[in-house]
Each structure stands twice: as C-alpha cells, then as structure tokens.
Coordinates of C-alpha atoms in Angstrom, one line a residue:
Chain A
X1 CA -41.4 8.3 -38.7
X2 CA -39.0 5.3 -38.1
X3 CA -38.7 5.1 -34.4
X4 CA -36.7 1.7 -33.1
X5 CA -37.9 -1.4 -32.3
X6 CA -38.0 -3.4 -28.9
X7 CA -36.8 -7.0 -29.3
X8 CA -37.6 -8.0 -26.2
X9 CA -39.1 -11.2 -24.6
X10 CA -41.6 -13.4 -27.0
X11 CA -44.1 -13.4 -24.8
X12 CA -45.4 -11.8 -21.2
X13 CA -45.0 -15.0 -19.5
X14 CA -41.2 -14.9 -20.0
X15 CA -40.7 -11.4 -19.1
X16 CA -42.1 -12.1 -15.5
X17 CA -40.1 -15.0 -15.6
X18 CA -37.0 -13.4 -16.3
X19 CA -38.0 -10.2 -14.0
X20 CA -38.5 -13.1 -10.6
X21 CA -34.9 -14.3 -11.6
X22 CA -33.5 -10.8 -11.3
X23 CA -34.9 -10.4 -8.3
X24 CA -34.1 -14.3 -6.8
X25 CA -30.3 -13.5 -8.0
X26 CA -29.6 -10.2 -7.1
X27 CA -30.1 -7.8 -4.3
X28 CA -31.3 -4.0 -4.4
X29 CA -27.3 -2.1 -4.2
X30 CA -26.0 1.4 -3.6
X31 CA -22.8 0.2 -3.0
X32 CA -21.0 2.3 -6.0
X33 CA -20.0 5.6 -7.1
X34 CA -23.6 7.0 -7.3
X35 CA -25.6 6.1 -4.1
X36 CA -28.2 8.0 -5.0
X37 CA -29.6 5.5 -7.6
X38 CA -30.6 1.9 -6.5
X39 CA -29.6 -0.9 -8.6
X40 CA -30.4 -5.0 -8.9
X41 CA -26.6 -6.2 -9.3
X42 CA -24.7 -9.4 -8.1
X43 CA -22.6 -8.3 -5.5
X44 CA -20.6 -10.6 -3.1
X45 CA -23.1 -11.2 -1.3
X46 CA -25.0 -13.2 -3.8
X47 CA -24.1 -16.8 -4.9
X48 CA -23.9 -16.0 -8.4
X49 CA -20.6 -13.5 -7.4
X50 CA -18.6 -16.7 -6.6
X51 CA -20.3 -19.5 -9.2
X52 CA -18.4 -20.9 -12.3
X53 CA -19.7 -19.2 -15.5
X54 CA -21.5 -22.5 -16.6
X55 CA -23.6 -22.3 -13.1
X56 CA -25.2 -19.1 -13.8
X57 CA -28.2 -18.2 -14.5
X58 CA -27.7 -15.7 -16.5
X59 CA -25.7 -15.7 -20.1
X60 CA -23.2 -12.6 -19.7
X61 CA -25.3 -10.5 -17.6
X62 CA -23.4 -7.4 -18.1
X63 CA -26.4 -5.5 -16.7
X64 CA -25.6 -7.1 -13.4
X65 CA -22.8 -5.3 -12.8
X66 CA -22.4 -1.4 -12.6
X67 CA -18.9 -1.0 -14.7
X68 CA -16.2 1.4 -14.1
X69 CA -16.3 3.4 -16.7
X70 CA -20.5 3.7 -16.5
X71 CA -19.9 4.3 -12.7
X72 CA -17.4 7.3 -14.1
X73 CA -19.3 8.8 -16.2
X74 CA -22.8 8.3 -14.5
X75 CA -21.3 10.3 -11.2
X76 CA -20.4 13.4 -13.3
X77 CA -23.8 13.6 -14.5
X78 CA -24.9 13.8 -11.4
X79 CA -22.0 16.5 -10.4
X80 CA -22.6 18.5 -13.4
X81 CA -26.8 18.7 -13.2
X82 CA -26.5 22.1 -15.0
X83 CA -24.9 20.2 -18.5
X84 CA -28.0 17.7 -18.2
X85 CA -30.9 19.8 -17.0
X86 CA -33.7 19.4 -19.8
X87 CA -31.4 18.2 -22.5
X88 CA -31.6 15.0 -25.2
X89 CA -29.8 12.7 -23.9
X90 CA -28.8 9.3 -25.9
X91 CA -27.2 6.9 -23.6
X92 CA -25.7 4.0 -25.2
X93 CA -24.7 0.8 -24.2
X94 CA -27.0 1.4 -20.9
X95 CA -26.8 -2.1 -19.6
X96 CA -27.9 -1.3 -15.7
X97 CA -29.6 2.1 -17.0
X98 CA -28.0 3.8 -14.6
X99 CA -26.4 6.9 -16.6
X100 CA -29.8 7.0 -18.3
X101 CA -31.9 6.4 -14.5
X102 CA -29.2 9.9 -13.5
X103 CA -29.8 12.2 -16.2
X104 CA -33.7 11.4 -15.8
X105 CA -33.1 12.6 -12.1
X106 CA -31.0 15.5 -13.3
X107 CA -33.9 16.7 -15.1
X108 CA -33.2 15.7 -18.9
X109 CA -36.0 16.7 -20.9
X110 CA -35.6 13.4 -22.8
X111 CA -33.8 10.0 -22.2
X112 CA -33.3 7.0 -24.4
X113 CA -31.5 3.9 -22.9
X114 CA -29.9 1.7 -25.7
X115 CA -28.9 -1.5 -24.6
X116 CA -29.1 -4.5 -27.8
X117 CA -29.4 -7.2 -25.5
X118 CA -32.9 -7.3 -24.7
X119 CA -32.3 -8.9 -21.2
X120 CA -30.5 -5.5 -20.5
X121 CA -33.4 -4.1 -21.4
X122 CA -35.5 -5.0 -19.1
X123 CA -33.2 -5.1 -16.5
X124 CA -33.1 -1.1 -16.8
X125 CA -36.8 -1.1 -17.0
X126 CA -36.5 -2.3 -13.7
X127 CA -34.3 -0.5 -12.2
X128 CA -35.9 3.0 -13.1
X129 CA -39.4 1.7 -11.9
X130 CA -37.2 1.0 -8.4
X131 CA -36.2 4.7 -8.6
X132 CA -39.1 6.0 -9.8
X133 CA -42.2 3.4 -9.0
X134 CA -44.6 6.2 -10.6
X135 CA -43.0 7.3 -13.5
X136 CA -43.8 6.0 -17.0
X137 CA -41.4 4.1 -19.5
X138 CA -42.0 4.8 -23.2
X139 CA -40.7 1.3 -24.9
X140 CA -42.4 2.1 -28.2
X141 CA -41.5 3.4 -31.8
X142 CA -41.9 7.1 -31.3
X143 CA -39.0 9.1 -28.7
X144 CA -41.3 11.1 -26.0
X145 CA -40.6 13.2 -23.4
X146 CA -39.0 11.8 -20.0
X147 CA -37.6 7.8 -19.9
X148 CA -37.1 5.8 -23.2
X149 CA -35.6 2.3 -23.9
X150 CA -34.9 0.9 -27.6
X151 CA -32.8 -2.3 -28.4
X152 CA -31.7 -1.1 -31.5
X153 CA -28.5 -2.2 -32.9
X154 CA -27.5 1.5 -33.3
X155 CA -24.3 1.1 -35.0
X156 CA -25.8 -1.2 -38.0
X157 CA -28.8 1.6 -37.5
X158 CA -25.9 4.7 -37.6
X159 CA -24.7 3.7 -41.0
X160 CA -27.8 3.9 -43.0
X161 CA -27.9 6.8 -45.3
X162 CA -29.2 9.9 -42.8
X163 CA -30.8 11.4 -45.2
X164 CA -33.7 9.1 -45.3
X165 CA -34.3 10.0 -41.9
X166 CA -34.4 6.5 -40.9
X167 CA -31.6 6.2 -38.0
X168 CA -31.4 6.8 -34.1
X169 CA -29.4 9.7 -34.8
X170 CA -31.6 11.8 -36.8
X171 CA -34.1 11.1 -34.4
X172 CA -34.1 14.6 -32.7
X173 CA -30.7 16.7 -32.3
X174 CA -28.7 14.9 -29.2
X175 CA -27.3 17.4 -26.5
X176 CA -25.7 14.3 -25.2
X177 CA -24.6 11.1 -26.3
X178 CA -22.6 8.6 -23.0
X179 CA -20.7 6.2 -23.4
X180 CA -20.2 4.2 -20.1
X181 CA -17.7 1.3 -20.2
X182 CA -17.8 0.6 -24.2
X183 CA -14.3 0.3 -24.9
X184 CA -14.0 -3.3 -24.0
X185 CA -12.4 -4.9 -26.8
X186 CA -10.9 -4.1 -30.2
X187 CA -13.8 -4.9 -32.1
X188 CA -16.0 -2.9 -30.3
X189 CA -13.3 0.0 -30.1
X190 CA -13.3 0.2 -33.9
X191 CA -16.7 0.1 -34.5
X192 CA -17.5 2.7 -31.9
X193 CA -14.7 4.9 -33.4
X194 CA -16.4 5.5 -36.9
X195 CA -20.0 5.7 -35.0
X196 CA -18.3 8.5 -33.0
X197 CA -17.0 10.1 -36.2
X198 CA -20.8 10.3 -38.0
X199 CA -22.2 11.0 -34.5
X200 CA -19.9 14.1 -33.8
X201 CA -21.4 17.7 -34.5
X202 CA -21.2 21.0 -32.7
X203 CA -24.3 20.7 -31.5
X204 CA -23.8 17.0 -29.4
X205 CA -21.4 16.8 -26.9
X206 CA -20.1 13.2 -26.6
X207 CA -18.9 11.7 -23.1
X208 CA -17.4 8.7 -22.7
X209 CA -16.6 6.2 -19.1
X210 CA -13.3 4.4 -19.4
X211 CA -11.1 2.6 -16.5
X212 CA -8.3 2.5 -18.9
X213 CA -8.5 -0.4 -20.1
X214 CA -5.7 0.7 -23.2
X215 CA -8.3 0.8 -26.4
X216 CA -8.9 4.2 -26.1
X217 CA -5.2 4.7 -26.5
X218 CA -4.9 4.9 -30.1
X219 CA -7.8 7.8 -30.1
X220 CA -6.0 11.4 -30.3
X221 CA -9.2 13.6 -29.7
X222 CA -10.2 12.7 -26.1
X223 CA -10.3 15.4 -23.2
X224 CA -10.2 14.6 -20.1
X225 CA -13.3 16.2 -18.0
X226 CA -12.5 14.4 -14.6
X227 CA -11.0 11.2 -13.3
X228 CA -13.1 9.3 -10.4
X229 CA -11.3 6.6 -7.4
X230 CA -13.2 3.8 -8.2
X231 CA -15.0 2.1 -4.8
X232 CA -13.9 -0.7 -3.2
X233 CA -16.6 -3.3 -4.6
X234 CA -16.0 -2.2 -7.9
X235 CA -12.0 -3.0 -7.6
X236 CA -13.4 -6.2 -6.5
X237 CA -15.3 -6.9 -9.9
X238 CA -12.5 -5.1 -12.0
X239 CA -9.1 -6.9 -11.0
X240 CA -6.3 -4.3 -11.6
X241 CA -8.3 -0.9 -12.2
X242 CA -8.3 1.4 -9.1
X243 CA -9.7 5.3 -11.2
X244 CA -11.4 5.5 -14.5
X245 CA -12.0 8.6 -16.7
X246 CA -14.7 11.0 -17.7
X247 CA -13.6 12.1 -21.5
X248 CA -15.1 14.3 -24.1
X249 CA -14.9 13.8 -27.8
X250 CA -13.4 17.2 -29.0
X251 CA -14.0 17.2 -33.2
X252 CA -10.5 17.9 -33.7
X253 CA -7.4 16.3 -32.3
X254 CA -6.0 17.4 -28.7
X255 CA -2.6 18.5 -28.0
Chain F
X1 CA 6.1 2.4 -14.2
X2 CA 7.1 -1.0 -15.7
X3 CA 5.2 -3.3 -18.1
X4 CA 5.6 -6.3 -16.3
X5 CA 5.6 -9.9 -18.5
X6 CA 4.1 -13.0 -16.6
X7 CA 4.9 -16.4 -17.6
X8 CA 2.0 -19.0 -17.0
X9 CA 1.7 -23.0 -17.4
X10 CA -0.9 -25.4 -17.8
X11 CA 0.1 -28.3 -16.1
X12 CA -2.0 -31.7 -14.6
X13 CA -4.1 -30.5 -11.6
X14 CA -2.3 -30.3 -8.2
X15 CA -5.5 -32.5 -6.2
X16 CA -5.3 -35.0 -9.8
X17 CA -3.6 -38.8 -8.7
X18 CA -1.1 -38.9 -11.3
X19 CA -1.3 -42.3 -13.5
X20 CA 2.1 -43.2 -15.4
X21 CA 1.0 -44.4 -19.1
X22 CA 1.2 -48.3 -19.7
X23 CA 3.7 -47.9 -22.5
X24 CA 5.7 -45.5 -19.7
X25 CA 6.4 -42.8 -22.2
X26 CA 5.2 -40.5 -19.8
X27 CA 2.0 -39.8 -17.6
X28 CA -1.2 -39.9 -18.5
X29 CA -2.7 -36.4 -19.1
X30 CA -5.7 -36.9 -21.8
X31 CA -9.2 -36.0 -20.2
X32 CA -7.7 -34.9 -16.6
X33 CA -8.2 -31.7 -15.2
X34 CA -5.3 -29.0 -16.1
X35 CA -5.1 -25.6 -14.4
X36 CA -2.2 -22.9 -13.9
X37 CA 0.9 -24.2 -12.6
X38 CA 0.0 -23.0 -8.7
X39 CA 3.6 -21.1 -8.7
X40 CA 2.8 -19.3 -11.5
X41 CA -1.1 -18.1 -9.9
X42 CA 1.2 -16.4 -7.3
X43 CA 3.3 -15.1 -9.6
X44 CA 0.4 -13.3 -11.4
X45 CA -1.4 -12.2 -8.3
X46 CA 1.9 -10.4 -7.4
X47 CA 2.2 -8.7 -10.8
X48 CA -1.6 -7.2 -10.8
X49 CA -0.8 -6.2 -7.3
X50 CA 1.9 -3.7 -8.4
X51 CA -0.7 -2.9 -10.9
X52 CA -2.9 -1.6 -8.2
X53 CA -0.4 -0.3 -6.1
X54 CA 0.8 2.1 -9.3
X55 CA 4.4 0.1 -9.8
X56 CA 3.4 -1.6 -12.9
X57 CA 1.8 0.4 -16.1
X58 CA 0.3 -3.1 -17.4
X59 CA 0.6 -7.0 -16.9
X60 CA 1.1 -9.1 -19.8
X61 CA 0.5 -13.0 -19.3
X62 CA 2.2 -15.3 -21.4
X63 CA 2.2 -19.1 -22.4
X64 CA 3.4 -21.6 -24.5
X65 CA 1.6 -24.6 -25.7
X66 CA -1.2 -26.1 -27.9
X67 CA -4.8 -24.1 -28.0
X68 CA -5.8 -25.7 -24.9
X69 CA -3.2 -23.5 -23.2
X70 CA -5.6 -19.7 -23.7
X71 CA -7.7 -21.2 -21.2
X72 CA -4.8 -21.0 -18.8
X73 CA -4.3 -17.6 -20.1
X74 CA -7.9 -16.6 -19.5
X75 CA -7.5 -17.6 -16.0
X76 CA -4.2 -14.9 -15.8
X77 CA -6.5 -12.4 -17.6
X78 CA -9.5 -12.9 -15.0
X79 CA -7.3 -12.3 -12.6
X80 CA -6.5 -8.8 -13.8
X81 CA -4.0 -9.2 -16.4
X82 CA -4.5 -6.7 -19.5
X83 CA -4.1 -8.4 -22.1
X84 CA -2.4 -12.3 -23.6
X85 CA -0.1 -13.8 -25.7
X86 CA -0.4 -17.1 -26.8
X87 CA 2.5 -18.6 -28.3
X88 CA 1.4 -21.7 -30.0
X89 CA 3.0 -24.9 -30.2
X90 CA 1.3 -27.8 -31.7
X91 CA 0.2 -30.4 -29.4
X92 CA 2.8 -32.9 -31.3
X93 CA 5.9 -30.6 -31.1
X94 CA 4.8 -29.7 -27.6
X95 CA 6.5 -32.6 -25.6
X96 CA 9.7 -31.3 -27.0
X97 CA 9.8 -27.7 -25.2
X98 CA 11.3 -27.3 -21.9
X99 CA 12.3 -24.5 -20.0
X100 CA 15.2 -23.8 -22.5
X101 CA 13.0 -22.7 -25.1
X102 CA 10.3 -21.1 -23.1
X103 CA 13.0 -19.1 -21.5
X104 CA 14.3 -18.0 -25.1
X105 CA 11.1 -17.4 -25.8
X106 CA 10.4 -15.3 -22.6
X107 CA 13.6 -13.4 -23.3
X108 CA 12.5 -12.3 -26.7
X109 CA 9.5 -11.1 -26.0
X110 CA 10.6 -8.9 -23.2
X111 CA 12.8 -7.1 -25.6
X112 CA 9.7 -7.2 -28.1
X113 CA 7.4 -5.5 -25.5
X114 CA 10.1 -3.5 -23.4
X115 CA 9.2 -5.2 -20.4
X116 CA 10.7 -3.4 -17.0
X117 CA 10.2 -7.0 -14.8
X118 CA 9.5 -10.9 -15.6
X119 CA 7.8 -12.8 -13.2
X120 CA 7.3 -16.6 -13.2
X121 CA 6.7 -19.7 -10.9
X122 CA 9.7 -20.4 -9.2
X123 CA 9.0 -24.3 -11.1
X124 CA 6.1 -26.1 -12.6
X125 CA 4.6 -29.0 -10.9
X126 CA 4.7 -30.9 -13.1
X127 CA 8.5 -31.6 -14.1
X128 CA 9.8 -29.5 -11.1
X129 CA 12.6 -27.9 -13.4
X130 CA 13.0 -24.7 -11.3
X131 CA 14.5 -23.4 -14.5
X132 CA 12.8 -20.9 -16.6
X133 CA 13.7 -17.9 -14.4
X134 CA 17.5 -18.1 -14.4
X135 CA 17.5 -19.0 -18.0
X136 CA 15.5 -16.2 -18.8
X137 CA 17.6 -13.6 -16.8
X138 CA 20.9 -14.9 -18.6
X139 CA 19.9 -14.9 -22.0
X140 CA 18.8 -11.2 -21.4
X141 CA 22.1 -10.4 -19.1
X142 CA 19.1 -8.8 -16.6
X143 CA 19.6 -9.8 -12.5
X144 CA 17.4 -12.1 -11.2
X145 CA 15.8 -12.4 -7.8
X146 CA 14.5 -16.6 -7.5
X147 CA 12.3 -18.2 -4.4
X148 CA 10.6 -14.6 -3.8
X149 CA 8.7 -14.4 -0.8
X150 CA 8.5 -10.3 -0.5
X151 CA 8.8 -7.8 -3.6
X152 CA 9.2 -4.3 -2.9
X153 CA 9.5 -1.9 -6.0
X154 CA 11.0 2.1 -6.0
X155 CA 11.4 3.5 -9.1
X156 CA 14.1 1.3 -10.5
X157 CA 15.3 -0.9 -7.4
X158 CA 13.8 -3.7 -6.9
X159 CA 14.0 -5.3 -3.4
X160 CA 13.7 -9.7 -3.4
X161 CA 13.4 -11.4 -0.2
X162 CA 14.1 -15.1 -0.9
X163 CA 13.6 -17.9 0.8
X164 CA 16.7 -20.2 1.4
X165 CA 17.8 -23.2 2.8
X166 CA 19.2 -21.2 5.8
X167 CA 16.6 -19.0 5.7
X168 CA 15.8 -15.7 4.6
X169 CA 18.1 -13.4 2.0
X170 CA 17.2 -9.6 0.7
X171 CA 18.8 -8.5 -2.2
X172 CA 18.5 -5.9 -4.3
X173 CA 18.2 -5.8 -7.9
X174 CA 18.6 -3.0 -10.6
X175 CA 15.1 -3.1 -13.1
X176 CA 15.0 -4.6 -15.4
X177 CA 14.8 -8.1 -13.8
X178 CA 13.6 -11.6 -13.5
X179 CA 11.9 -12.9 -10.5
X180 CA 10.8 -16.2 -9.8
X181 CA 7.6 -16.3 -7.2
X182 CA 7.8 -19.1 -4.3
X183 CA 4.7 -20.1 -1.9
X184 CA 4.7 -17.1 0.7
X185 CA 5.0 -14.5 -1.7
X186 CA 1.3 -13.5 -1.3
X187 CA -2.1 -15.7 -1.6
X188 CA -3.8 -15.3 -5.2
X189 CA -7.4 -14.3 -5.5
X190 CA -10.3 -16.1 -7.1
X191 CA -11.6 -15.3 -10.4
X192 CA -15.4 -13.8 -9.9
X193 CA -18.0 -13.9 -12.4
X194 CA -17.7 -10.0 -13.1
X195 CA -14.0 -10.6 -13.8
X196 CA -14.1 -13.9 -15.7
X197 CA -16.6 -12.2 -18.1
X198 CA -14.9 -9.2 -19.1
X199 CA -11.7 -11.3 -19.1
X200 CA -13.3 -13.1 -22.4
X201 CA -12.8 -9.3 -24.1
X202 CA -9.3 -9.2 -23.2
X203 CA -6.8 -8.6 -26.6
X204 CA -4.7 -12.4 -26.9
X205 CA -1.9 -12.2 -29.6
X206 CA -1.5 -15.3 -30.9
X207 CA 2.2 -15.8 -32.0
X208 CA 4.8 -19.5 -32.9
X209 CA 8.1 -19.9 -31.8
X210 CA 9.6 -19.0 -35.0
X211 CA 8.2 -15.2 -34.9
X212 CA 10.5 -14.9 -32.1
X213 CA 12.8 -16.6 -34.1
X214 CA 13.0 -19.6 -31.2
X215 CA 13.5 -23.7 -32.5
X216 CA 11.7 -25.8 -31.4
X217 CA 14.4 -28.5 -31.0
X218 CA 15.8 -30.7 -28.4
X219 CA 19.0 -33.0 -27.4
X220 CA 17.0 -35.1 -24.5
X221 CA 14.9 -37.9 -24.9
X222 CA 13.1 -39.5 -22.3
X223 CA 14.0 -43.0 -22.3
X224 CA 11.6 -44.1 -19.1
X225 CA 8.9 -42.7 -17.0
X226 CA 7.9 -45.1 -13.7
X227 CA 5.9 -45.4 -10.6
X228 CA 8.1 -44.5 -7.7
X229 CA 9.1 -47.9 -6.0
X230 CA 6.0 -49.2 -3.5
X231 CA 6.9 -48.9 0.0
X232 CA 7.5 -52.0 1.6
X233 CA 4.4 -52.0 4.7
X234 CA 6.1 -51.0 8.2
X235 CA 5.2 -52.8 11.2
X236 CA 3.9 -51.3 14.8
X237 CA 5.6 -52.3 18.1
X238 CA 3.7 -52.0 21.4
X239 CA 6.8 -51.3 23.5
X240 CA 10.5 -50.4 23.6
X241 CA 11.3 -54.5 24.6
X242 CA 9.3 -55.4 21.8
X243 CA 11.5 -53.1 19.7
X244 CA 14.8 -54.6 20.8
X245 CA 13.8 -57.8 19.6
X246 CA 12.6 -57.4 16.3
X247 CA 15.3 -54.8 15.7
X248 CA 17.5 -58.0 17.6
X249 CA 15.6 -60.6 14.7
X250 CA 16.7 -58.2 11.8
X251 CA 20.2 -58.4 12.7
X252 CA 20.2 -54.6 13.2
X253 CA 21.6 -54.2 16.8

C-alpha cells in the first residue's frame, strides 16, 4: 500500500540540532485561543519576535506562530468534541500541529498532520510529545491508529489518478479534512480550490480557518459554522485582523 | 465601511547625511539606505487602525517608482495593509515625476478601486513638496482634511483636526476624502517577524502610468542643486562689557 513519505532531516544529528534551536528560540505558550494545548512559538517575549528577517534563525518558520485562522478552526474542535470523537481526521497544512494535537485530545480515532516543510514537521512532533510525553507518533508509510505526520506534498499527491490507490486521499475515507490559515495567497488559494473540489464527498466534511484575509472571497460554497475574537497576541502577529472564521465546504453553492 | 487608499514613498533615510552629487545634478542616493517617507508610516498606521476599529473594509498601499520601490510597499503591507499596487516607473523616467503626476495617478486609482478615503504624508522628506494631498483632492473634486493630527470616522463624516500655524482647527468633511497625516497623528508600529513574513504573501498589482492613462511628462528642470551656504563660526563672550565692545568693533551699536 503507498503510504507517504517523511522527508525529514538527513541525518539524527541534525534533528537534535534543529529540536535544541526550537527550544533555545522559543518558549513553551498558551497564550492563544486554545489554552488547553501547549505550544513552542516566538512570542514577544523572545528576541526572534523583534529581529530583522535576515537575523533569524529560522527560514520562514511558520510553525512558530499559531495563525488565525488555525487558532479558529482548532478552538471549534475543541468546542464541538462530539463532530471529532473517534473520527479520521486529515489536517493539512498543520504547521504548529495544533488542530491535529486537538482532535487527538478530542478523541479522533485517527490523525495525520501534513505539513511539506519538514522543519514543520518536527516542530509538531514536538509539540504533541509536550502534550502527550507518553503517547506514540507513527512517522512511517502505513496510517495507524492515534497521531500521524507525513510531509507529503498532497496537492501534487491529490492529482494522481485515484484509482491506483496511490494518493493521501484514498488512504482511508476522511470524516474530516482542516484547513487552518491556508488561504494566504493566490497561488495557494487556487491550488487549494481544485484540491477541495476532488477532496469533496458526502462522506468528508471539510473545515476551513480564515481571518479574512479576501482569497476566500471569490469561493461561493462556504458556510459559516462560527466566527472567533481573535486574542490580543495574535492581533499582535496579524496587523489588521481582529475575528477569523470557522467555514464548511458545502458541495453545492450557498445562498 | 470604506476601502481606504494609502500613498507611500521611498525616499533617502531620515538618520542618512545627505551628500550633494559633484556634478550638482542632485543628491547623491546610489547605495544609501531608503525607507518610507516617515509621514507616510503614520499615514499607514492610521489607515490599519480604522481597519481594526471596523471603519475601514481594507487598506490598499500604493507607490510609484522603479522596482526598488515594493520593498517600501512591503513595509506598508507588514504593517497591516491588505494588499499593494506598484505603479512602475523606470528608474530613468523616475526623476521626472513629482507630486503632479503621483496625484493624477492617486486620483485614478481611487475611482479604479472605489476608494471611500486617501491618506498620505502630509510631504516627503525628501523634496518637502507638501503637495500630493491637495492635488489629489482637486483633481477628484473630494474635500480634503491636510496636517491631521486626530481622525474620527462615523459613517460618512469624517472629523480632521489639523495642526495650524495658530494652532489647532476641526473640520468636518463629507467621505469621500483626502487626508494628509502630520507628526501627532498617532505613533506607527514596528513590523515583527510574524507580520513581515506573511506580508511576503500579500497580492501586489503591478501597474505603469499609462494604464491609468497618466504621462509621465514635465515642464521643470532642475537647473542646480547646492550645499546650503557654511555658517560663518560665532564667537563666545564671557560678559555683557565684553559684548558691548565687540558689538562696538563691528560697528553694530
């Protein structure tokens, strides 16, 4: 069976490497929408908040930060528990692994986190180990039970023909498939539009995390399921966006 | 809510000692720092602030001038702006634009992108023109508000305190409208790295002057740019007699 494939550090010696410099440039935050779950972010209290790009450590750590839109969407999993509770869920784009870390605690029966940046990757590793020290992570080919993570590049992956049975999506039937914070740019936007289209059935529900930041607005089948006040630190990393949305993809268009 | 259009520069660095060229065509601006015109910086802080407050449906940040000028426009979107629009004008061409054509510029692309309010720098620090704004509002016949130092917005009035050479003025202004930011109207926040990197995914339209149906042509020349005059060195007295005399010496009393 074609599972997905984990391109992560070359070797064990840069992992660890990688895993001290999270740990030297961030600190251990509940300071967003979902306190429940811990997180290694840059907030302002860490240098890195107030450096010039070219100082960082990091190139585009997205996983650093807990996005609007994820922070959305990742709080109405844990207000709905009964939508999650030992369900498939597919989280893509998981960059912290939060939405992934909460359906894990809502009781899905299986997770995988999809991030294709490798450094996310392990960035969510460790932040579910900081939630749950004892629990195991499944990084290999074959989807199990509990907490997965894959790098695969799912939208290339999404557009081979299904019927081989060789992409992410025909790995098992998805109850759920989040999107936290994806819509940040028109590329992405368009690609993610005809992955929604293939990904839509009856049988997968498809929520998506957006502040508003206007690429969504050319999508007519979108209903709204809540809308969250984002906190004060996250207005702080996201000049000009105070709410963001919690939206379902509906298969036909919405009035 | 409005969709509010901000104009931004990229002009020689405030903190940069200005160096006038040998030839004295003009100063010397090749390999020294740039960043936003500071007027303008305020002028964008204020527009994402009615963003947050819920006056202003999105901020639009606008420039004119050669490639080097979407870094300046990055800046605005890190800030908070939504989105950009370059309008490019070769670095040859661009010693000819002044605030003539960036005002007819401005004024077209409000009407392009039904923009409720303008807001620029009240000038540019580097040729101190403090025109732009008042061009802008006449070629669109909109009220303008210039030297803001307060901005209040309901529905479609817009309140403008101004700072003038006898003090303060409020006045109030039907939308749509051009305001011109001065020093107190607020104090603009620092780009952070969360900000800065999602600003790189920001949409930038990339438009020339003649899309907007603007020429890039001018009637002044600049015959002459000079170093102020040096100041002669003063002298320090250690008393008022002392002062007599050499006042006495110079023939002055």
């Amino acid at each position: 069976m074609y599972g997905f494939s984990m391109r992560c550090f070359s070797n064990q010696k840069d992992e660890k490497k990688f895993i001290s410099q999270i740990k030297q440039h961030t600190v251990v935050s509940r300071h967003h929408l979902v306190p429940e779950i811990q997180l290694y972010l840059i907030t302002p209290e860490c240098p890195h908040w107030h450096l010039p790009e070219k100082y960082c450590a990091f190139k585009d750590p997205f996983w650093a930060f807990f996005w609007p839109g994820g922070q959305a969407v990742t709080r109405w999993v844990m207000d709905n528990p009964d939508f999650i509770k030992n369900k498939r869920v597919l989280d893509i784009g998981s960059g912290c692994g939060a939405t992934a870390i909460a359906c894990y605690m809502q009781g899905a029966r299986c997770v995988l986190a999809n991030d294709i940046d490798s450094a996310a990757a392990e960035a969510l590793k460790l932040n579910f180990s900081l939630n749950y020290p004892d629990a195991a992570i499944n990084s290999s080919d074959v989807l199990r039970s509990g907490f997965n993570v894959s790098t695969t590049d799912f939208l290339c992956d999404s557009m081979k023909n299904d019927s081989s049975n060789s992409s992410i999506l025909s790995q098992c039937t998805w109850d759920f498939i989040i999107l936290g914070d994806m819509f940040y740019d028109e590329h992405m936007t368009k690609a993610l539009k005809g992955f929604l289209h293939r990904a839509k059935s009856p049988a997968t529900r498809i929520i998506l995390g957006d502040p508003n930041r206007g690429f969504l607005n050319s999508f007519n089948n979108l209903r709204i399921l809540h809308k969250y006040e984002l906190p004060k630190q996250c207005i702080l990393e996201n000049y000009g966006h105070t709410t963001a949305l919690v939206m379902e993809v509906c298969e036909t268009e919405t009035v | 809510m409005a969709r509010v259009l901000v104009g931004v520069k990229r002009v020689v660095d405030y903190a940069v000692k200005i160096r006038v060229k040998p030839d004295k065509s003009g100063v010397v601006t090749d390999g020294v720092k740039h960043s936003m015109n500071p007027f303008d910086e305020i002028a964008v802080e204020e527009a994402i602030r009615l963003k947050e407050k819920k006056f202003a449906s999105e901020v639009v940040a606008v420039t004119c001038g050669p490639t080097q000028n979407q870094e300046t426009l990055r800046t605005a979107l890190a800030m908070g702006a939504d989105r950009g629009i370059h309008v490019e004008i070769p670095a040859a061409d661009y010693p000819k634009v002044g605030p003539l054509h960036v005002s007819k510029i401005l004024a077209k692309l409000a009407q392009k992108e039904e923009a409720g309010l303008i807001i620029v720098g009240k000038q540019a620090i580097d040729d101190d023109c403090n025109q732009t704004a008042q061009m802008t509002a006449s070629f669109l016949d909109w009220p303008q508000g210039t030297f803001a130092s307060e901005l209040k917005l309901e529905g479609d009035k817009l309140t403008v305190v101004r700072e003038i050479d006898g003090g303060l003025e409020t006045i109030e202004l039907k939308m749509p409208a051009v305001v011109s930011a001065d020093l107190r109207l607020n104090e603009p926040r620092y780009a952070t790295l969360p900000n800065i990197m999602k600003a790189k995914k920001k949409k930038v339209d990339k438009l020339s002057p003649s899309d907007l149906g603007v020429e890039i042509a001018t009637n002044i020349e600049v015959l002459e740019v000079s170093d102020p005059p040096v100041r002669d060195a003063g002298m320090k007295v250690e008393n008022t007699e002392e002062l007599i005399s050499k006042l006495k010496e110079a023939g002055l009393v």
